Short mmCIF file of C-alpha atoms in Angstrom, two decimals:
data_model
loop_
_atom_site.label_atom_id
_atom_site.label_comp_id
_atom_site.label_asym_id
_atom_site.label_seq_id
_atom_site.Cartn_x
_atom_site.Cartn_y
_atom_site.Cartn_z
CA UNK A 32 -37.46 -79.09 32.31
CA UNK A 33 -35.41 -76.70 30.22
CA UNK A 34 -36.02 -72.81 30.70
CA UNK A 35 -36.10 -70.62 27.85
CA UNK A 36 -33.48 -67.55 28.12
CA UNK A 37 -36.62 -64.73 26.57
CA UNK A 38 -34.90 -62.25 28.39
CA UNK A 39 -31.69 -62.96 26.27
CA UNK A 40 -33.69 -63.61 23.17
CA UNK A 41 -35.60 -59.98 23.77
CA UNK A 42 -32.03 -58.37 24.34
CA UNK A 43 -30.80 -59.32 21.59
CA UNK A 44 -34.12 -58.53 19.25
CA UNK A 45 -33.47 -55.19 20.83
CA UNK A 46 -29.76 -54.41 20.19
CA UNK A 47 -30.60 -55.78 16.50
CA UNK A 48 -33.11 -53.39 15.68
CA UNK A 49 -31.36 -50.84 17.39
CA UNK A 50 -28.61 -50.94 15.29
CA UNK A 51 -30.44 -51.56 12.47
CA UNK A 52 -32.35 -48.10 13.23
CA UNK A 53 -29.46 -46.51 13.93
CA UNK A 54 -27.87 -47.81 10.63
CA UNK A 55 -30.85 -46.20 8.36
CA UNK A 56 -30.77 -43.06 10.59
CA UNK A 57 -26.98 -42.33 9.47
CA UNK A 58 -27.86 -43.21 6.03
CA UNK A 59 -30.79 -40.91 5.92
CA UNK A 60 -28.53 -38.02 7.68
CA UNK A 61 -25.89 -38.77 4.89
CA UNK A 62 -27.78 -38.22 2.24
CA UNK A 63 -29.86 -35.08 3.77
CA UNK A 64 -26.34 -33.64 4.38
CA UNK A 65 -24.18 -34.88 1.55
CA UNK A 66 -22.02 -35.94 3.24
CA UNK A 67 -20.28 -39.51 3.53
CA UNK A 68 -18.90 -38.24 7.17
CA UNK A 69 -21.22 -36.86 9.25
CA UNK A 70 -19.09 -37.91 12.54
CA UNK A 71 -15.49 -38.32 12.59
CA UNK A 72 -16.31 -42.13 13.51
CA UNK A 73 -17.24 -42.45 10.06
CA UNK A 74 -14.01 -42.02 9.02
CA UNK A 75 -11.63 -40.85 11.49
CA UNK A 76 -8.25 -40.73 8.77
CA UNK A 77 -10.87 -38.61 6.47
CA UNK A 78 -12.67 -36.42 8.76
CA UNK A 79 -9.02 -35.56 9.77
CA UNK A 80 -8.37 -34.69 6.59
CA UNK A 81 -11.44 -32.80 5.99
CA UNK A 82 -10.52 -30.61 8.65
CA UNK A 83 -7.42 -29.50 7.11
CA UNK A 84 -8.82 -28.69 4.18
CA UNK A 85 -11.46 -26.71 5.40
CA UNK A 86 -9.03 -25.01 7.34
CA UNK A 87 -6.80 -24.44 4.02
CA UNK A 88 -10.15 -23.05 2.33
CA UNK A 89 -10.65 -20.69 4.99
CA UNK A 90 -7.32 -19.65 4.85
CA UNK A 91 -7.30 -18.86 0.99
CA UNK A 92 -10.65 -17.12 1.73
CA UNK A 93 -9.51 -14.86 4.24
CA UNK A 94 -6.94 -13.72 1.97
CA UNK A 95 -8.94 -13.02 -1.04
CA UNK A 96 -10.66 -10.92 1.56
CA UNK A 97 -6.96 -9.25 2.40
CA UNK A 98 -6.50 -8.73 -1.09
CA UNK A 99 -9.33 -6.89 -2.09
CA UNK A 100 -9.01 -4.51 1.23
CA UNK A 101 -5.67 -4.21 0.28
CA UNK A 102 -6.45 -3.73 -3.68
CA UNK A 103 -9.39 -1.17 -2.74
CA UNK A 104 -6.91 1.00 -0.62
CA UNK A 105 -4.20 0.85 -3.30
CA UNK A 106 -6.58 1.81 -5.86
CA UNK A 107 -7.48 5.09 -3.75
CA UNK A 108 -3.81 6.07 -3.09
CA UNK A 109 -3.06 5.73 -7.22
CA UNK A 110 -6.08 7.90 -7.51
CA UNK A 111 -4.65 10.30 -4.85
CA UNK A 112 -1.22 10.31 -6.48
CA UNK A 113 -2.30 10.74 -9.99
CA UNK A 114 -4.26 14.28 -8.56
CA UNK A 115 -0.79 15.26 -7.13
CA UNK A 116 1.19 14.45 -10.26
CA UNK A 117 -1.41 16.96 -12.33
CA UNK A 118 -1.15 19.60 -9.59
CA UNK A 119 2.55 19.29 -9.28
CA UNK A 120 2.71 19.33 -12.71
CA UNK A 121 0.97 21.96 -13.40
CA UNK A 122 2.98 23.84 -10.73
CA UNK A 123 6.07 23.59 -12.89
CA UNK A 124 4.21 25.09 -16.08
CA UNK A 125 3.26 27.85 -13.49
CA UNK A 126 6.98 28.07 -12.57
CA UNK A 127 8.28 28.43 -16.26
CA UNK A 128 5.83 30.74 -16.92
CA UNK A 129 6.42 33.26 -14.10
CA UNK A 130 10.24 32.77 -15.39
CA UNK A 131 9.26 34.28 -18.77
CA UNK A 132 10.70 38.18 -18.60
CA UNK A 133 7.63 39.13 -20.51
CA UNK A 134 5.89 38.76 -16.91
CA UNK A 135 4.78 41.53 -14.67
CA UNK A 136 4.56 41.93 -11.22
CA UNK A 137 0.88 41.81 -11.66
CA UNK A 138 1.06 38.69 -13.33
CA UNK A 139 3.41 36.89 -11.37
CA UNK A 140 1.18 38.05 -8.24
CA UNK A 141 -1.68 35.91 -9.58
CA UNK A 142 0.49 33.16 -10.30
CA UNK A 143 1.65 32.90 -6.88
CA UNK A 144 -2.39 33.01 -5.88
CA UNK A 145 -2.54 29.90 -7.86
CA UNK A 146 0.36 28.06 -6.76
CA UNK A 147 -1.37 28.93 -3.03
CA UNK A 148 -4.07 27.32 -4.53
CA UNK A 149 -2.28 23.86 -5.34
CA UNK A 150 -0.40 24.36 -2.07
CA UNK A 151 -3.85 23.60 -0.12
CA UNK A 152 -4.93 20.93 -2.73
CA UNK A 153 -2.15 19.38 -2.31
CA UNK A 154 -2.59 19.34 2.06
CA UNK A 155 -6.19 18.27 1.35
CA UNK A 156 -5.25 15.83 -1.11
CA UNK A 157 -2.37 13.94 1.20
CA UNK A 158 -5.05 14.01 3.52
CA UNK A 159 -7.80 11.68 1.95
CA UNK A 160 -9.15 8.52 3.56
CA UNK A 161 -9.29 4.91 2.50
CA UNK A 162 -13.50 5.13 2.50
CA UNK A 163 -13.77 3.81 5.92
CA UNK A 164 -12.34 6.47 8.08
CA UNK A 165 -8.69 6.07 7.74
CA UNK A 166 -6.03 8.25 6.04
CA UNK A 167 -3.72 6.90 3.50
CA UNK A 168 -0.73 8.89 3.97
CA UNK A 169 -0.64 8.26 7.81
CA UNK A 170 1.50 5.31 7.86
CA UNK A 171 0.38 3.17 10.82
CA UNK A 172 -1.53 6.03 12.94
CA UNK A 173 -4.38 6.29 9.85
CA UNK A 174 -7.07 7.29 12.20
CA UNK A 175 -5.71 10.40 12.89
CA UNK A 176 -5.25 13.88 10.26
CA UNK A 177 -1.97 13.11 9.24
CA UNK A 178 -1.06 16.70 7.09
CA UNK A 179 -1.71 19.60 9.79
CA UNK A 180 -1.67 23.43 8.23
CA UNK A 181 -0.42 25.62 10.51
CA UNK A 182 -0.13 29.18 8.76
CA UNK A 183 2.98 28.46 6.54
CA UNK A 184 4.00 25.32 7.54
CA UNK A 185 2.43 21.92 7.10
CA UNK A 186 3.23 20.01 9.92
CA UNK A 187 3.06 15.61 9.42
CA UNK A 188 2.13 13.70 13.01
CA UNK A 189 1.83 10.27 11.11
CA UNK A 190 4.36 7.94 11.42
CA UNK A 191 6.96 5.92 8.85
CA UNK A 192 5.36 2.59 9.12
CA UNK A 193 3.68 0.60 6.02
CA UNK A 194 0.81 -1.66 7.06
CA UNK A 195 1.25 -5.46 5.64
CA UNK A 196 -1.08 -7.48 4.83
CA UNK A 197 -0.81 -11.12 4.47
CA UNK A 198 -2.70 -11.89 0.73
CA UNK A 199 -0.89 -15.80 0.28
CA UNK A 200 0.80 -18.53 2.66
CA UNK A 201 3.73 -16.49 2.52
CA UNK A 202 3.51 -13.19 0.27
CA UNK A 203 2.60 -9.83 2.28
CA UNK A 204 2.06 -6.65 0.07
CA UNK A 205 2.44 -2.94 1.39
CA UNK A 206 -1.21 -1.61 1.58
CA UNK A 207 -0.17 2.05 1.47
CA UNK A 208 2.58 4.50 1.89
CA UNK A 209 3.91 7.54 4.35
CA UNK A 210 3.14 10.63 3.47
CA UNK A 211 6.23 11.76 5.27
CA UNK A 212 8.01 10.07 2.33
CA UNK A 213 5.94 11.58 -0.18
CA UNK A 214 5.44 14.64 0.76
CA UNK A 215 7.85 15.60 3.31
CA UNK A 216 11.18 14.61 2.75
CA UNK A 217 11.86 15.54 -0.83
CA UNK A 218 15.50 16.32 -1.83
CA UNK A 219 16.43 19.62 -2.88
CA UNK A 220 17.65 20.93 -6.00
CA UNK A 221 19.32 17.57 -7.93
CA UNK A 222 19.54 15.40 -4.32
CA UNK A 223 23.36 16.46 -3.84
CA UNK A 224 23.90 20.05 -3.45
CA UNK A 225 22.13 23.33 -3.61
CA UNK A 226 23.29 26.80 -4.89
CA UNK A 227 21.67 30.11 -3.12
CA UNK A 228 22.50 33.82 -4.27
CA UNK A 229 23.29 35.73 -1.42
CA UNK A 230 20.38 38.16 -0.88
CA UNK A 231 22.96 40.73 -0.86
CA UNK A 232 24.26 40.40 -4.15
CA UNK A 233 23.83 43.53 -6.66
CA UNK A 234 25.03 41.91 -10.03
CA UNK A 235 22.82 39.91 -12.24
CA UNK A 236 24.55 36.30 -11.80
CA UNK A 237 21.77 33.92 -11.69
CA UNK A 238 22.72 30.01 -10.28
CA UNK A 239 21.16 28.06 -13.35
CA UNK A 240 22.60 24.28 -13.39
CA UNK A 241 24.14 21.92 -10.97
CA UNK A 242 25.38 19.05 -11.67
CA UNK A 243 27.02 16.18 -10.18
CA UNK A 244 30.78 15.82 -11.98
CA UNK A 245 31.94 12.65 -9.58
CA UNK A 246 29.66 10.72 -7.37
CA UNK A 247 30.80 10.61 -3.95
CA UNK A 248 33.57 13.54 -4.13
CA UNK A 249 31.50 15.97 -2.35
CA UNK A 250 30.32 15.52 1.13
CA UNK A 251 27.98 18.65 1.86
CA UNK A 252 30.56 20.81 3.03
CA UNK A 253 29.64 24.33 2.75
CA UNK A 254 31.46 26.79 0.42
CA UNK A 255 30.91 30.13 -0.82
CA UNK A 256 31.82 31.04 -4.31
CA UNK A 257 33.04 34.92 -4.22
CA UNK A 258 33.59 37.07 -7.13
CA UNK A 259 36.88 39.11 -6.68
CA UNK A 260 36.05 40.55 -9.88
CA UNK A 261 33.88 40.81 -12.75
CA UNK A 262 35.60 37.90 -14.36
CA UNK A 263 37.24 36.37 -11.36
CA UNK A 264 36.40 34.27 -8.05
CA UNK A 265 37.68 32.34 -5.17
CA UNK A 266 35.82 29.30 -3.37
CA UNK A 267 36.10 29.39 0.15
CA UNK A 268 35.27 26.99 2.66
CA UNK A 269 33.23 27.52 6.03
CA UNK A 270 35.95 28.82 7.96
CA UNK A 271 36.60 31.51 5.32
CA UNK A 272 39.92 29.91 4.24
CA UNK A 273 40.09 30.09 -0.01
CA UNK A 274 40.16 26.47 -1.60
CA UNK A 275 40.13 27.37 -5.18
CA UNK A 276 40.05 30.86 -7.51
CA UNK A 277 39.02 30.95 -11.04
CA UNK A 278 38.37 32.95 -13.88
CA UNK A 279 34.74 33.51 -15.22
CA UNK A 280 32.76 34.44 -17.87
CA UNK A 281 28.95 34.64 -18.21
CA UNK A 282 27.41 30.59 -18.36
CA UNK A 283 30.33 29.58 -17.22
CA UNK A 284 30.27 25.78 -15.00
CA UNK A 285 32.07 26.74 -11.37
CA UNK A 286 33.58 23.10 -10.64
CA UNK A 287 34.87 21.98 -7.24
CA UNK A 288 34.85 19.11 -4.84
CA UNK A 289 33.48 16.85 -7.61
CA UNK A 290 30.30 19.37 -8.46
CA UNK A 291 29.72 21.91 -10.88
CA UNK A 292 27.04 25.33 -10.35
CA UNK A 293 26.34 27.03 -13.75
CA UNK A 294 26.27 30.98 -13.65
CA UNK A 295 24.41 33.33 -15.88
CA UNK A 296 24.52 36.86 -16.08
CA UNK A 297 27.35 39.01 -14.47
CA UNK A 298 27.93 38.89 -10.79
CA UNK A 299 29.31 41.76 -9.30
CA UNK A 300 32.04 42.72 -7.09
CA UNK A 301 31.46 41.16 -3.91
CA UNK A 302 28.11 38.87 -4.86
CA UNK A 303 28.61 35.60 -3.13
CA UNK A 304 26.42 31.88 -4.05
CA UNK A 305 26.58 29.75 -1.26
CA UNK A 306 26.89 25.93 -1.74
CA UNK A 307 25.69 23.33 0.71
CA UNK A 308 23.95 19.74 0.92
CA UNK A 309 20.90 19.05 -0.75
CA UNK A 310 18.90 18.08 2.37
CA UNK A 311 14.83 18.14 2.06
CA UNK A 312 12.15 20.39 1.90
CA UNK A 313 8.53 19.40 1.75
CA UNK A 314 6.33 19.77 -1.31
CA UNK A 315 4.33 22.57 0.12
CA UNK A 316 6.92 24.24 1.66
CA UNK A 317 8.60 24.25 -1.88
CA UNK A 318 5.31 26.04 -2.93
CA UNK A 319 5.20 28.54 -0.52
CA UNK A 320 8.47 29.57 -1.00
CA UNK A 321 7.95 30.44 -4.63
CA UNK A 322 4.72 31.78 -4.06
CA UNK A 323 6.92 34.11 -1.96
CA UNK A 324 9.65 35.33 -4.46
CA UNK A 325 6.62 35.97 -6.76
CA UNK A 326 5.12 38.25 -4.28
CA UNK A 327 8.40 40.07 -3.32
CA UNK A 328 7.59 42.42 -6.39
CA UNK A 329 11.41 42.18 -7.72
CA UNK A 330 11.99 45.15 -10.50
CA UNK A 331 15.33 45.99 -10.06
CA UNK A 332 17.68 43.73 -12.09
CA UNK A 333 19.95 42.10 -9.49
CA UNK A 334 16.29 41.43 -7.51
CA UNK A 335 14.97 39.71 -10.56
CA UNK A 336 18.36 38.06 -11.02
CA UNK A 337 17.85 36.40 -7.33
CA UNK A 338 14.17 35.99 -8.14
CA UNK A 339 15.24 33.70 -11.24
CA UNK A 340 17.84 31.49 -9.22
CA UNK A 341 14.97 31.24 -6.98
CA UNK A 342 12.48 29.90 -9.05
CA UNK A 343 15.06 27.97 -10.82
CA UNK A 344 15.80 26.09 -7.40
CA UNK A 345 12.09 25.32 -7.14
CA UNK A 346 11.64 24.12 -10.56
CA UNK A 347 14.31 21.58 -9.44
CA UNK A 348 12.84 20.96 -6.29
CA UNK A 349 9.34 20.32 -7.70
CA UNK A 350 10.98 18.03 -10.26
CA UNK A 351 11.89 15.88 -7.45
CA UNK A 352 8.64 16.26 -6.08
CA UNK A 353 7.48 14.73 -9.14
CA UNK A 354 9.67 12.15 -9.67
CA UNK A 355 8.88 10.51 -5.94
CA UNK A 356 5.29 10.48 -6.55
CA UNK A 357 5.98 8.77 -10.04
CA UNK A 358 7.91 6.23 -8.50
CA UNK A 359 5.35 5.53 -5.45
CA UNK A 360 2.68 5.26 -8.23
CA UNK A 361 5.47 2.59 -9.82
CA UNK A 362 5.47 0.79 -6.81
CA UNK A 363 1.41 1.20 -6.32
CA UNK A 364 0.88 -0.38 -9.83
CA UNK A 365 3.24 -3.54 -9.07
CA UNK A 366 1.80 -4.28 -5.74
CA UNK A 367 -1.54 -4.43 -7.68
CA UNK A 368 -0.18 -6.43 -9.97
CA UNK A 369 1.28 -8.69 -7.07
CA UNK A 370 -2.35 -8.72 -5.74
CA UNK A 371 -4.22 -9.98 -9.23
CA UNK A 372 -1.20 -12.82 -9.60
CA UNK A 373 -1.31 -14.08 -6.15
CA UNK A 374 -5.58 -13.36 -6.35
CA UNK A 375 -5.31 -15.90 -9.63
CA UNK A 376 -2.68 -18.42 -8.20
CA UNK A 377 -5.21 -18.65 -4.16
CA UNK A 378 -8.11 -19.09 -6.68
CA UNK A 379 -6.00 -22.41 -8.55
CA UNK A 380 -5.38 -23.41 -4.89
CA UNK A 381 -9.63 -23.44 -3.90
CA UNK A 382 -10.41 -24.94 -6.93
CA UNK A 383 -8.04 -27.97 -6.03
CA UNK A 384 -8.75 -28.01 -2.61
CA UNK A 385 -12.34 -27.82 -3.06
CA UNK A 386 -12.09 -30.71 -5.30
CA UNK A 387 -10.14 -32.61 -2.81
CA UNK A 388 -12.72 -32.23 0.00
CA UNK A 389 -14.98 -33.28 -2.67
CA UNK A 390 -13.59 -36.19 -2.76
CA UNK A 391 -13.39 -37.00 0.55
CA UNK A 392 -16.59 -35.86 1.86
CA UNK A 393 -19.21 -35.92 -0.88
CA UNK A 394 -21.43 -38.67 -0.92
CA UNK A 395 -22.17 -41.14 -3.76
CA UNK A 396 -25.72 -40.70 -3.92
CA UNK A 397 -26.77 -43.80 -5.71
CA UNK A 398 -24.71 -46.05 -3.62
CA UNK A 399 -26.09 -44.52 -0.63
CA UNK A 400 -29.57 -44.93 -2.23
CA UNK A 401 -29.48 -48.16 -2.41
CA UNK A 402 -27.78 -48.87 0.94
CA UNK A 403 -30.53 -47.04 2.75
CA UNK A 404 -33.13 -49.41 0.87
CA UNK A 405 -31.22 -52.29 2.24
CA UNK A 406 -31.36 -51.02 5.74
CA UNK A 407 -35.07 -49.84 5.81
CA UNK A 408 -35.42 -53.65 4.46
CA UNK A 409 -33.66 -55.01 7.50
CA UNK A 410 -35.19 -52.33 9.92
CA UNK A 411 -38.12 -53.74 8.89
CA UNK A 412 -37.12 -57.07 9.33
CA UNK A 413 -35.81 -56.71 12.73
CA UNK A 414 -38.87 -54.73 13.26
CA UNK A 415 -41.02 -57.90 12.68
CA UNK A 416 -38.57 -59.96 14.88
CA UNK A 417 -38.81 -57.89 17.72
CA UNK A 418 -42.75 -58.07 17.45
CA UNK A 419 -42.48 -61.75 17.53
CA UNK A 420 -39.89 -62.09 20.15
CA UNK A 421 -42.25 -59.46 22.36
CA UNK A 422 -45.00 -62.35 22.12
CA UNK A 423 -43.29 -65.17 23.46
CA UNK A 424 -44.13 -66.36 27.07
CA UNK A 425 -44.86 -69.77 28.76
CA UNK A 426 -48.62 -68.67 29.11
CA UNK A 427 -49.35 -68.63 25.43
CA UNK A 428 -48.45 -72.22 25.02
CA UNK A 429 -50.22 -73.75 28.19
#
């Protein structure tokens, strides 16, 4: 008598039309999702690969989101600095003006109102925020007021830093600048040297240019230019020992140490211009100190005299002033630049890699299509066996 295995025969019905179901299950869950891999048993070299790509696509997107923060707070600071340009420039037409001898006391009064004006514009101005609560002048500590006002003095507690921000695989752009470097440490006078009229003077000399004869000859020693005479001076260093003496007339250029200080007018007896390094003086401190000489209501002529090399020292400082905000806004406008190029070139990079992932992960839906009808046919099929396989037993054939 031979015995029939049915419990074999029904084990394997079963594992046939389990896989069979489990065949047409992934199919179906391909095509619902798109996908060729939905498990990285599918294709373990591909879903590998889809990984990285994904990971390369988040990448690119997280720094087209860098770029626009970045592009939104440059935009703000060009803004900023173009307001500072038109108030510094209009500083210096205030400047000329009160230098025109036509104006009174009265008149240079209400220009130095103005220039007060500007002066807290300006502090306001260096102290505007990115649109989300932090300052753009502050360097790396841009959540607190960088630019304090204290009376006369404008005080900076931000720092030097420049925050980076990574906007490619391997370009970072500067998303701002210090205001300390804007605003605070401007060079005096033409970056070298600076002329002063001694307050004591009683001629009518008046420091009008410096200039720079050889780079690198002086090194900010101080020295006093004293007229001996009318027509006649010696340069002394800061011991008081003479280095030079020279005869003078009215415009003429002083040279020494590789510099040169213009004089107009006619110095008296006595009337000493001091000479020293440039150094820096902030932007509104530059303000307030010709705001001052306009107030000091000068009418004699050697006060007017030291009120002109005043404001001609200012005019020079503000010029430098100027020309450091027009070369931040130089380096705002190629860092936006930077940002629409590398914006462009991580946009090539999606496209590609989107295509790629495309290729590895996207199904084919017609092949699919059919592949599923080819399983539901042998579900079925193995449906039917399993039916028949079920019904067997010894009893139905006795």
């Amino acid at each position: 008598m031979t015995r029939v295995p049915t419990l074999d025969t029904f084990n394997r019905a079963l594992a046939q039309l389990t896989a069979s179901a489990a065949a047409a299950a992934r199919a179906q869950e391909q095509i619902a999702t798109g996908s060729r891999i939905v498990t990285p048993a599918d294709d373990p070299y591909g879903a590998a690969e889809v990984l990285l790509f994904e990971q390369n696509l988040a990448e690119l997107a997280q720094y087209s989101r860098n770029a626009t923060n970045a592009e939104v707070r440059l935009q703000r600071e060009e803004a900023a600095l173009a307001s500072v340009n038109d108030l510094l420039q209009r500083s210096r037409e205030l400047v000329l003006q009160a230098s025109n001898a036509t104006q009174t006391q009265e008149t240079r009064g209400f220009i130095a109102v103005e220039l007060r004006e500007i002066r807290a514009q300006l502090v306001d101005i260096a102290n505007t925020e990115n649109g989300r609560g932090r300052y753009l002048f502050a360097g790396n500590r841009d959540t607190e007021v960088p630019f304090v006002a204290s009376g006369a003095a404008v005080d900076y507690v931000g720092d030097q830093g420049q925050r980076q921000i990574q906007i490619g695989e391997s370009l970072f752009v500067e998303s701002g600048d210090s205001g300390d470097q804007i605003f605070m440490r401007v060079p005096r006078a033409n970056g070298v040297f600076t002329t002063a009229a001694a307050n004591a003077n009683t001629g009518t000399g008046i420091v009008a240019r410096q200039s720079v004869i050889t780079a690198g000859v002086y090194g900010g020693e101080s020295l006093t230019v004293r007229f001996t005479a009318a027509d006649a001076y010696d340069i002394v260093d800061g011991v008081g020992a003479v280095v030079a003496s020279g005869t003078f007339a009215p415009g003429d250029a002083i040279a020494t140490n590789g510099i040169a200080v213009e004089i107009d007018g006619q110095p008296a007896i006595g009337d000493e211009f001091t000479i020293a390094a440039a150094g820096y003086r902030d932007v509104f401190a530059t303000l307030d100190d010709i705001a001052t000489v306009l107030e000091s209501g000068a009418s004699s002529d050697a006060a007017l005299a030291q009120q002109a090399s005043a404001l001609n020292r200012g005019l020079e400082n503000l010029d430098q002033a100027i020309g450091i905000v027009l070369e931040t806004r130089t380096s705002v406008g190629s860092r936006l630049e930077s940002i629409d190029a590398q914006r462009d070139l991580n946009t090539g990079f999606e496209l590609l890699g989107r295509e790629a992932l495309a290729d590895l992960r996207d199904l084919d839906y017609t092949a699919a299509i059919s592949q599923l009808s080819q399983q539901l046919t042998a579900l079925e099929a193995a449906q039917q066996a399993f039916v028949r396989t079920q019904g067997l037993s010894l009893f139905n054939v006795l």
